[in-house]
PDB file of C-alpha atoms in Angstrom:
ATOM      1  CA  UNK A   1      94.929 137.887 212.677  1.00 59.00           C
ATOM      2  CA  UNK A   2      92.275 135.427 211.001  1.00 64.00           C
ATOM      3  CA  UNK A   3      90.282 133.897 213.966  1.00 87.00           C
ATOM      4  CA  UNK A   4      88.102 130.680 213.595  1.00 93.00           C
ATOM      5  CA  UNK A   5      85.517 129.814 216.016  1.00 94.00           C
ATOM      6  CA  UNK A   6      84.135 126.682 217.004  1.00 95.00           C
ATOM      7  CA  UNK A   7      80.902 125.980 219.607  1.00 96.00           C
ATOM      8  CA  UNK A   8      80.813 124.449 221.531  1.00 97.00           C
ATOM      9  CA  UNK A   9      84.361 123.708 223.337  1.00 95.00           C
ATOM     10  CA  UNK A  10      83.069 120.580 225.228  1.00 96.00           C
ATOM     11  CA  UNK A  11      80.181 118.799 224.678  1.00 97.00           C
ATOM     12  CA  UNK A  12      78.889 115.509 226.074  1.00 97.00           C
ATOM     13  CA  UNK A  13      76.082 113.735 224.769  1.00 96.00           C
ATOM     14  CA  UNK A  14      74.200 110.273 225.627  1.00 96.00           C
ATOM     15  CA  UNK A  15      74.538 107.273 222.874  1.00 97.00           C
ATOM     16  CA  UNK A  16      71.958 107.393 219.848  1.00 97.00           C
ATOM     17  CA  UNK A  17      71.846 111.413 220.061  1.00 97.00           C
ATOM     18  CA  UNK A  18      73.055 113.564 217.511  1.00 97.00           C
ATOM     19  CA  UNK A  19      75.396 116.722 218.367  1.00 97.00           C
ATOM     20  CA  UNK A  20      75.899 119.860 216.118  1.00 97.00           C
ATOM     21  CA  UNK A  21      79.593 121.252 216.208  1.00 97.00           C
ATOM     22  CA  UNK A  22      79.800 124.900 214.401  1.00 97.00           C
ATOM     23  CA  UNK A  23      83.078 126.033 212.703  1.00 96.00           C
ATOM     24  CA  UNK A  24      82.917 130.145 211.967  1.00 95.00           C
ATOM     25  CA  UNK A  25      85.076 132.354 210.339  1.00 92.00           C
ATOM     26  CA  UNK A  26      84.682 135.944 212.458  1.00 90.00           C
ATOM     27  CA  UNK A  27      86.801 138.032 210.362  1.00 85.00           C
ATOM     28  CA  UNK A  28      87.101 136.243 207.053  1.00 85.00           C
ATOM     29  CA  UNK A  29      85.226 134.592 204.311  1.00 87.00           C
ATOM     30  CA  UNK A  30      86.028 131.095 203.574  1.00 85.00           C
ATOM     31  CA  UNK A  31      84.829 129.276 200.917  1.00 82.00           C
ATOM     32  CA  UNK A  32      86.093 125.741 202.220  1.00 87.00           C
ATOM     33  CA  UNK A  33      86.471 124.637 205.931  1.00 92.00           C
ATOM     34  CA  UNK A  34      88.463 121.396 206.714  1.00 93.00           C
ATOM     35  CA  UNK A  35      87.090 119.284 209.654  1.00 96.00           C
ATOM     36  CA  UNK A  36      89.446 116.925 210.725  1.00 95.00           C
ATOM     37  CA  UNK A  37      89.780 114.492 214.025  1.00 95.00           C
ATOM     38  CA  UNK A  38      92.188 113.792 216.504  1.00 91.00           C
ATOM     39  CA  UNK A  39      92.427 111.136 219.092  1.00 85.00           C
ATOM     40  CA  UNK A  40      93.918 111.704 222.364  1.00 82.00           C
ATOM     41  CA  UNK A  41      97.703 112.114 221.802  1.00 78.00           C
ATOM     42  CA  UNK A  42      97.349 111.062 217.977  1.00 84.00           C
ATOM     43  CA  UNK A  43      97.608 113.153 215.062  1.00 88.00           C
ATOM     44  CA  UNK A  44      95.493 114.827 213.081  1.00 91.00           C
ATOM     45  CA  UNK A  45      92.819 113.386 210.387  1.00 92.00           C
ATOM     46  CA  UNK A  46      91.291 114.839 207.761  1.00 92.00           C
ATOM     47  CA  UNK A  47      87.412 113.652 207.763  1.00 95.00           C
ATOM     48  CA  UNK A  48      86.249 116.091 204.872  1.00 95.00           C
ATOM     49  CA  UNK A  49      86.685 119.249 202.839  1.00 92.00           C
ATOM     50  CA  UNK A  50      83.438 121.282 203.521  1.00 90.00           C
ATOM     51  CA  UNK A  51      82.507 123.724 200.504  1.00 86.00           C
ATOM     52  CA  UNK A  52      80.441 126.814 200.479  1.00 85.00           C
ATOM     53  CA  UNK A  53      76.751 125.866 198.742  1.00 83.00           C
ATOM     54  CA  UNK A  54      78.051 122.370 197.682  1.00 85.00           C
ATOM     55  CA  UNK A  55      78.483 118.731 198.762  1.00 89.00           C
ATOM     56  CA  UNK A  56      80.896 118.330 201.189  1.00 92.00           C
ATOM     57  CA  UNK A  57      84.101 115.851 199.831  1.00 93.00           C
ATOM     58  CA  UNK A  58      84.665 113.458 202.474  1.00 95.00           C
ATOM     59  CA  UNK A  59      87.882 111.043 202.987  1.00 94.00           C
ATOM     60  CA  UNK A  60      87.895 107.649 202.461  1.00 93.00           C
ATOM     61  CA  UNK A  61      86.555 105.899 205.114  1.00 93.00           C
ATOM     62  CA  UNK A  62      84.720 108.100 206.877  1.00 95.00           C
ATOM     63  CA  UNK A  63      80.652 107.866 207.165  1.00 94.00           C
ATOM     64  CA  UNK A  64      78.934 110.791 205.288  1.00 93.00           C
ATOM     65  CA  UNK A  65      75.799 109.569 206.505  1.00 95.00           C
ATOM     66  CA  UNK A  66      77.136 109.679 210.235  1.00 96.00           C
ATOM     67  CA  UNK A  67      79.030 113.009 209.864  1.00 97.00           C
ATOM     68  CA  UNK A  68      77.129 115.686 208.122  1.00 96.00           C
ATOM     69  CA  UNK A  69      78.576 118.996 207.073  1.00 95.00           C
ATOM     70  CA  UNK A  70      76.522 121.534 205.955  1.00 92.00           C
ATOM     71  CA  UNK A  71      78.936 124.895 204.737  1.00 90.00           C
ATOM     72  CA  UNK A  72      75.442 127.327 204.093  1.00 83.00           C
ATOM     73  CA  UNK A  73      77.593 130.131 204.290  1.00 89.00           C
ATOM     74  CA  UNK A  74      80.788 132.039 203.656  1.00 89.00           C
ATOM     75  CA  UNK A  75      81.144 131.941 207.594  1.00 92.00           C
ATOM     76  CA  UNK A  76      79.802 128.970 208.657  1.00 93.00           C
ATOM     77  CA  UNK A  77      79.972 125.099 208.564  1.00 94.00           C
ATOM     78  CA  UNK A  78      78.664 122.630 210.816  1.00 96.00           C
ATOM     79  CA  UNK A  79      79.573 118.895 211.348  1.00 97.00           C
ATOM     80  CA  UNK A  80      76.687 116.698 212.637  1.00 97.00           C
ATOM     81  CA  UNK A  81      77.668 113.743 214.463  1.00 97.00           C
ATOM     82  CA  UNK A  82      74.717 111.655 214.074  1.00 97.00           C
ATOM     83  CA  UNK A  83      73.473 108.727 216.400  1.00 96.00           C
ATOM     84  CA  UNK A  84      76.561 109.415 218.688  1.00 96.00           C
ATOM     85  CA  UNK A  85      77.986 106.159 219.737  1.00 96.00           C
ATOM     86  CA  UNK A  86      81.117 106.036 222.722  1.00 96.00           C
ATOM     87  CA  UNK A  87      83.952 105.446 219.706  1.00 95.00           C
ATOM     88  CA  UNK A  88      82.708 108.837 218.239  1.00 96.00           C
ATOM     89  CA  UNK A  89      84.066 111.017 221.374  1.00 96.00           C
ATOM     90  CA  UNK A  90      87.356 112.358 220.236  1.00 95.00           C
ATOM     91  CA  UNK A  91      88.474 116.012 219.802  1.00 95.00           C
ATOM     92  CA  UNK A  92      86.873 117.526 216.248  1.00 97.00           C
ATOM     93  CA  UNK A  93      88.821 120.367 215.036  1.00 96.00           C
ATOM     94  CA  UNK A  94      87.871 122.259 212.006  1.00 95.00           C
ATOM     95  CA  UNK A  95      90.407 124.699 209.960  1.00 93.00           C
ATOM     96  CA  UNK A  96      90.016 127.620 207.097  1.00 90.00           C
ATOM     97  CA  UNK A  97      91.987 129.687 204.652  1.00 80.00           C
ATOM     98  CA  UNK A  98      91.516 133.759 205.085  1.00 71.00           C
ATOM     99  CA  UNK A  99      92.337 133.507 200.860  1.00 69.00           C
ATOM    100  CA  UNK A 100      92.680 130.853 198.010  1.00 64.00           C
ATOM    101  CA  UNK A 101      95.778 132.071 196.973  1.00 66.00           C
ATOM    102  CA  UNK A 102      98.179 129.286 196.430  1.00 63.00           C
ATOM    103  CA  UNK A 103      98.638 127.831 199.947  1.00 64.00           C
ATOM    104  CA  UNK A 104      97.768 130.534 202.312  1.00 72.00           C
ATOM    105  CA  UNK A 105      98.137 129.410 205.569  1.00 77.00           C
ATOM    106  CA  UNK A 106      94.836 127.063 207.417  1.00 84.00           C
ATOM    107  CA  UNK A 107      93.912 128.521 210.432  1.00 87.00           C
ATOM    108  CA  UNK A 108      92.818 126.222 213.132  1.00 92.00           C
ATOM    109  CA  UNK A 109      89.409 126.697 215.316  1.00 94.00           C
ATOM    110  CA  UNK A 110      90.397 125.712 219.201  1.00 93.00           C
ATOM    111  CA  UNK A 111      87.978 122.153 218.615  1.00 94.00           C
ATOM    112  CA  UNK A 112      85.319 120.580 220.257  1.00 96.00           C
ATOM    113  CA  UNK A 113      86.012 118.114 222.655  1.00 95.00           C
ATOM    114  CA  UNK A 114      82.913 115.304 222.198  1.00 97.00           C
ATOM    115  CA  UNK A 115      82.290 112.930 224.619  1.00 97.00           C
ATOM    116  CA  UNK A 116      79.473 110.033 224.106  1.00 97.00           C
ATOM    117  CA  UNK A 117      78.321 108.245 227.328  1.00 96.00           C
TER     118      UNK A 117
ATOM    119  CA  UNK B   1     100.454 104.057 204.862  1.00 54.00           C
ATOM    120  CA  UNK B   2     102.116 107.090 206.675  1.00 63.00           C
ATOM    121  CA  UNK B   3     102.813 109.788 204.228  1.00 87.00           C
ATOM    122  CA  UNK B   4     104.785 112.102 207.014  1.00 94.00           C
ATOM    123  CA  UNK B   5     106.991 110.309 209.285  1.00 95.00           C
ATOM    124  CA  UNK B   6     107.858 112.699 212.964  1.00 96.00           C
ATOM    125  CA  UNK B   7     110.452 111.806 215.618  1.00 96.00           C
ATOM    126  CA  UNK B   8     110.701 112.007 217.924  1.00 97.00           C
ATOM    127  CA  UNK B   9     107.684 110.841 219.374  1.00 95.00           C
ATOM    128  CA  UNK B  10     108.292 113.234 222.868  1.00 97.00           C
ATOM    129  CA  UNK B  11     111.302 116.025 223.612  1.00 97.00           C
ATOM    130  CA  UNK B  12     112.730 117.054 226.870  1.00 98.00           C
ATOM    131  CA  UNK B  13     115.352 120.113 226.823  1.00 98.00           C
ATOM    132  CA  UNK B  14     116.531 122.320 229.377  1.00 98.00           C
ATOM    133  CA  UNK B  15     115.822 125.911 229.249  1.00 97.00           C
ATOM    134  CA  UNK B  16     118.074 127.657 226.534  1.00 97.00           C
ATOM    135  CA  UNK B  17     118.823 124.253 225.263  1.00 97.00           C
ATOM    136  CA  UNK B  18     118.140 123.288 221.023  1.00 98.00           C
ATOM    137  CA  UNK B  19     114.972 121.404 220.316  1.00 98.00           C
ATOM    138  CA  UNK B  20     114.796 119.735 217.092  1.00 98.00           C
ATOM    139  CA  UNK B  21     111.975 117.933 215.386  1.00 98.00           C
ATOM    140  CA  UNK B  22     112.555 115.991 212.216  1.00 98.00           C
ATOM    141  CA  UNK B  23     110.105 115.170 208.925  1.00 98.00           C
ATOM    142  CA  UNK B  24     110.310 112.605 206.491  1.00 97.00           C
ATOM    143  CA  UNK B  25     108.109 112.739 203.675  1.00 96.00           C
ATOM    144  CA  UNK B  26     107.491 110.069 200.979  1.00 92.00           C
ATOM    145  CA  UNK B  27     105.240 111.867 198.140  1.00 91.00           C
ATOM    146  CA  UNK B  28     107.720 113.791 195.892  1.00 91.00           C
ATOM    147  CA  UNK B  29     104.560 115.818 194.886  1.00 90.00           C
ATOM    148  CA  UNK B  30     104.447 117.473 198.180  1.00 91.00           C
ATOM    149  CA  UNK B  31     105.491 120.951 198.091  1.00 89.00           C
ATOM    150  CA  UNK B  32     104.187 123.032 200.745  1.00 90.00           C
ATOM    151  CA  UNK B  33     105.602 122.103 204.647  1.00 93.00           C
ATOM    152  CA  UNK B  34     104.202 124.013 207.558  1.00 93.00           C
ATOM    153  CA  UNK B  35     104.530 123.730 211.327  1.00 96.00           C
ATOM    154  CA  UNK B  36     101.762 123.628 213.925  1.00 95.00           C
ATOM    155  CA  UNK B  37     102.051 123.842 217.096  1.00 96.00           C
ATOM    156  CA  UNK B  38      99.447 123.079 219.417  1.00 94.00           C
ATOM    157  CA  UNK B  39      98.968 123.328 223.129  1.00 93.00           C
ATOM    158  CA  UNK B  40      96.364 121.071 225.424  1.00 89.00           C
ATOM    159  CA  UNK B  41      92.652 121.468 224.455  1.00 86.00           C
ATOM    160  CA  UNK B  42      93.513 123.828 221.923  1.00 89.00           C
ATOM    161  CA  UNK B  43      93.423 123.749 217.909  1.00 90.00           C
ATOM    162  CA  UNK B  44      96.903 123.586 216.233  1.00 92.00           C
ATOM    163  CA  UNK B  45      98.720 127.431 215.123  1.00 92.00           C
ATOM    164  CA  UNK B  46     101.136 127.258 212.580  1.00 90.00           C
ATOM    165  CA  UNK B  47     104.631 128.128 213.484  1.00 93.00           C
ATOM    166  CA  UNK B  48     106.343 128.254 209.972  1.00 93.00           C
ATOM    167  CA  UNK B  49     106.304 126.981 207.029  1.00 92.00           C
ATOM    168  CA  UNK B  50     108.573 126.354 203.828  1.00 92.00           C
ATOM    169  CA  UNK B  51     108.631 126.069 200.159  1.00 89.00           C
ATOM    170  CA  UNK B  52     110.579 122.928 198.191  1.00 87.00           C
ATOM    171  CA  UNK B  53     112.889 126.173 196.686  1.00 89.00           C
ATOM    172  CA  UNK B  54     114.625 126.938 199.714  1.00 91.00           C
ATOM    173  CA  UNK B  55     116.873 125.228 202.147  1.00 93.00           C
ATOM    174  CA  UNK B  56     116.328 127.027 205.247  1.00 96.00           C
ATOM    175  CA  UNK B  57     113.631 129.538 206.442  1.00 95.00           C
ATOM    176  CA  UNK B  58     114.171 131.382 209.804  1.00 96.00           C
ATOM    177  CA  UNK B  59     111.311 133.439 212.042  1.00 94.00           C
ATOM    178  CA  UNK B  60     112.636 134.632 214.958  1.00 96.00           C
ATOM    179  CA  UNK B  61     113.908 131.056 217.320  1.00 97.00           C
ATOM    180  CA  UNK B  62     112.286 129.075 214.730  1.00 97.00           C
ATOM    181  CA  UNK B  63     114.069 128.064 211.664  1.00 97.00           C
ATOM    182  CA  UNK B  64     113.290 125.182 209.185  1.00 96.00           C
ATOM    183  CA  UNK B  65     115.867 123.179 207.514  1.00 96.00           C
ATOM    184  CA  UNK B  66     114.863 121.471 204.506  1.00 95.00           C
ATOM    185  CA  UNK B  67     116.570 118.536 202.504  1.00 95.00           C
ATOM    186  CA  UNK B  68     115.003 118.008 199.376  1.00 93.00           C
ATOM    187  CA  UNK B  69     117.171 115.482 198.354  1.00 93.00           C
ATOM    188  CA  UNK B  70     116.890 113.075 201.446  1.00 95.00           C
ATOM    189  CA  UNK B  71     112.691 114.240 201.484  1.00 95.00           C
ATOM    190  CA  UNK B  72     113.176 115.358 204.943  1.00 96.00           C
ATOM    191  CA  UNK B  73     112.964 118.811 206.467  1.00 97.00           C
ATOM    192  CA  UNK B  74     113.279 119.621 210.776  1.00 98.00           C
ATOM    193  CA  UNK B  75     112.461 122.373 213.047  1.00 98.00           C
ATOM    194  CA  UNK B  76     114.679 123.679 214.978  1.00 98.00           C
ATOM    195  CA  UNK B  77     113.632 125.884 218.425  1.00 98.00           C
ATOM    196  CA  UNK B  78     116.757 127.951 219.356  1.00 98.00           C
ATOM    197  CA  UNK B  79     116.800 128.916 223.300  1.00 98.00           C
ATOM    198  CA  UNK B  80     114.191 126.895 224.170  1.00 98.00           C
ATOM    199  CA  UNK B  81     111.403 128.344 226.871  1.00 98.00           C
ATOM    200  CA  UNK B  82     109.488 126.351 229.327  1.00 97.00           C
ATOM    201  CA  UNK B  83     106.764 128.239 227.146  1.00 97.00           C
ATOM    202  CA  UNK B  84     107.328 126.280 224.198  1.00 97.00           C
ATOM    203  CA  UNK B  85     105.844 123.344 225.998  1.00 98.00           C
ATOM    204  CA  UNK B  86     103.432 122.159 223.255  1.00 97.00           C
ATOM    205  CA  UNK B  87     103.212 119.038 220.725  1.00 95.00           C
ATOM    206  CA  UNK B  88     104.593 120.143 217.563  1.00 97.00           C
ATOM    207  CA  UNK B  89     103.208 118.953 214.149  1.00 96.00           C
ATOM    208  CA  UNK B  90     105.218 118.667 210.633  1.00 96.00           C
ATOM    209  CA  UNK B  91     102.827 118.731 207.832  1.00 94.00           C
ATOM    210  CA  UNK B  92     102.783 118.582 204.346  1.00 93.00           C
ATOM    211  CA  UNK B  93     100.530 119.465 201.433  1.00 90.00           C
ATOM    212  CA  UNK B  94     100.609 118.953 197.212  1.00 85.00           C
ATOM    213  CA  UNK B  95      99.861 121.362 194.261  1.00 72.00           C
ATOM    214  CA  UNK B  96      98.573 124.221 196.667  1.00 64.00           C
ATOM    215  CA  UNK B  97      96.139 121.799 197.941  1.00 63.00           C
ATOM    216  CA  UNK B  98      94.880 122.716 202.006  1.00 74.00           C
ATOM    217  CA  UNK B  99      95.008 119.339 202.369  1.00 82.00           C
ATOM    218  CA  UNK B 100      97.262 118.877 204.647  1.00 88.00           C
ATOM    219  CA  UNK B 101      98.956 115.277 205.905  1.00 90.00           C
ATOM    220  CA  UNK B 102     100.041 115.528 209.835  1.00 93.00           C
ATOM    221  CA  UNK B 103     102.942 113.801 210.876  1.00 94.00           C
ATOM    222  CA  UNK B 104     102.115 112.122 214.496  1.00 92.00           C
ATOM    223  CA  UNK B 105     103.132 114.761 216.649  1.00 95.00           C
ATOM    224  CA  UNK B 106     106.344 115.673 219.114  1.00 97.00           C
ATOM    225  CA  UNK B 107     105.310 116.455 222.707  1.00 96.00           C
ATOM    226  CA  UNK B 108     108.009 118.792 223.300  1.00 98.00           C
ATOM    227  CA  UNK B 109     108.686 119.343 227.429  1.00 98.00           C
ATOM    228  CA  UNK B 110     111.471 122.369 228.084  1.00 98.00           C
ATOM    229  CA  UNK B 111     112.165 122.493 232.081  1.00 96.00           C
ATOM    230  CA  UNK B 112     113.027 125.713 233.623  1.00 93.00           C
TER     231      UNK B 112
END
């Protein structure tokens, strides 16, 4: 089946740093990623809509400036959290389609779990 | 504003027992409601998912039940494992759109 890959798994990180999460498609192109949030024991959040070669579409409310995707590739988007601050660690998870036919199923990556001391 | 509303919030059944998770949706537009489920440190799979057209989709233990009507659809887990230990997400999505909208989640616990 359609496997997503995100690296890394855990990462921890000291305030005012910035921390590089990569979302892959390994056996798939994708030509929009989905990186979304999730608190401990909350639900999930959609931060932005990441599209191949163009401006990510971010949700209202959430920083573009702080959280910069960059989708360079049919394979590959990142999500830079930058100047990490302790209310940024939470579990980032990002999600693909294998097709754009009409809603083919998102496939999840296993997230990063961030942690800001 | 909470466009997917989940209950119940956490689910303990006995082994071979019914689990059922309910839905309730508010945007009439929304026409595409999948399943995840989604075990600790570990990005969400999806389960099953149904179309507005149909009242009931079964895979295997899993079945959907959907109410247009009353904008509410449930999943049901027949002969519930220990296995199926996992919070369980409804979702919902408009027009095709991969946006999806999470409900809160349903910690489901099935003792041996």
């Amino acid at each position: 089946g359609a496997v997503v890959s995100q690296h890394p798994s855990r990462v921890i990180c000291k305030s005012g740093t910035s921390v590089k999460i990569e979302c892959r498609s390994l056996d798939f192109q994708a030509t929009t990623m989905f990186w979304y949030r999730q608190f401990p024991k909350q639900s999930l959040m959609l931060m932005a809509t990441s599209n191949e070669g163009s401006k990510a579409t971010y949700e209202q409310g959430v920083e573009k400036d702080k959280f910069l995707i960059n989708h360079a590739s049919l394979t590959l988007s990142t999500l830079t959290v930058t100047s990490a601050h302790p209310e940024d660690s939470s579990f980032y998870i990002c999600s693909a389609q294998t097709d754009t036919t009409y809603n083919s199923p998102l496939h999840f990556g296993n997230g990063t779990r961030l942690t800001v001391t | 504003q909470q466009q997917v509303k989940q209950s119940p919030q956490s689910l303990i059944v006995q082994k071979g027992g019914i689990s059922i998770i309910n839905c309730a949706y508010e945007n009439t537009a929304f026409d595409y409601f999948p399943w995840y489920q989604q075990f600790p440190g570990k990005g969400p799979a999806l389960l099953i998912a149904i179309r507005p057209d149909v009242s009931e989709k079964k895979e295997g233990r899993f079945t959907i039940s959907f109410n247009k009507s009353a904008k509410q659809f449930s999943l049901h887990i027949m002969d519930s494992q220990p296995g199926d230990s996992a919070t369980y997400f409804c979702a919902a999505a408009q027009g095709g759109s991969e946006k999806l909208v999470f409900g809160k989640g349903t910690k489901l616990t099935v003792n041996p």
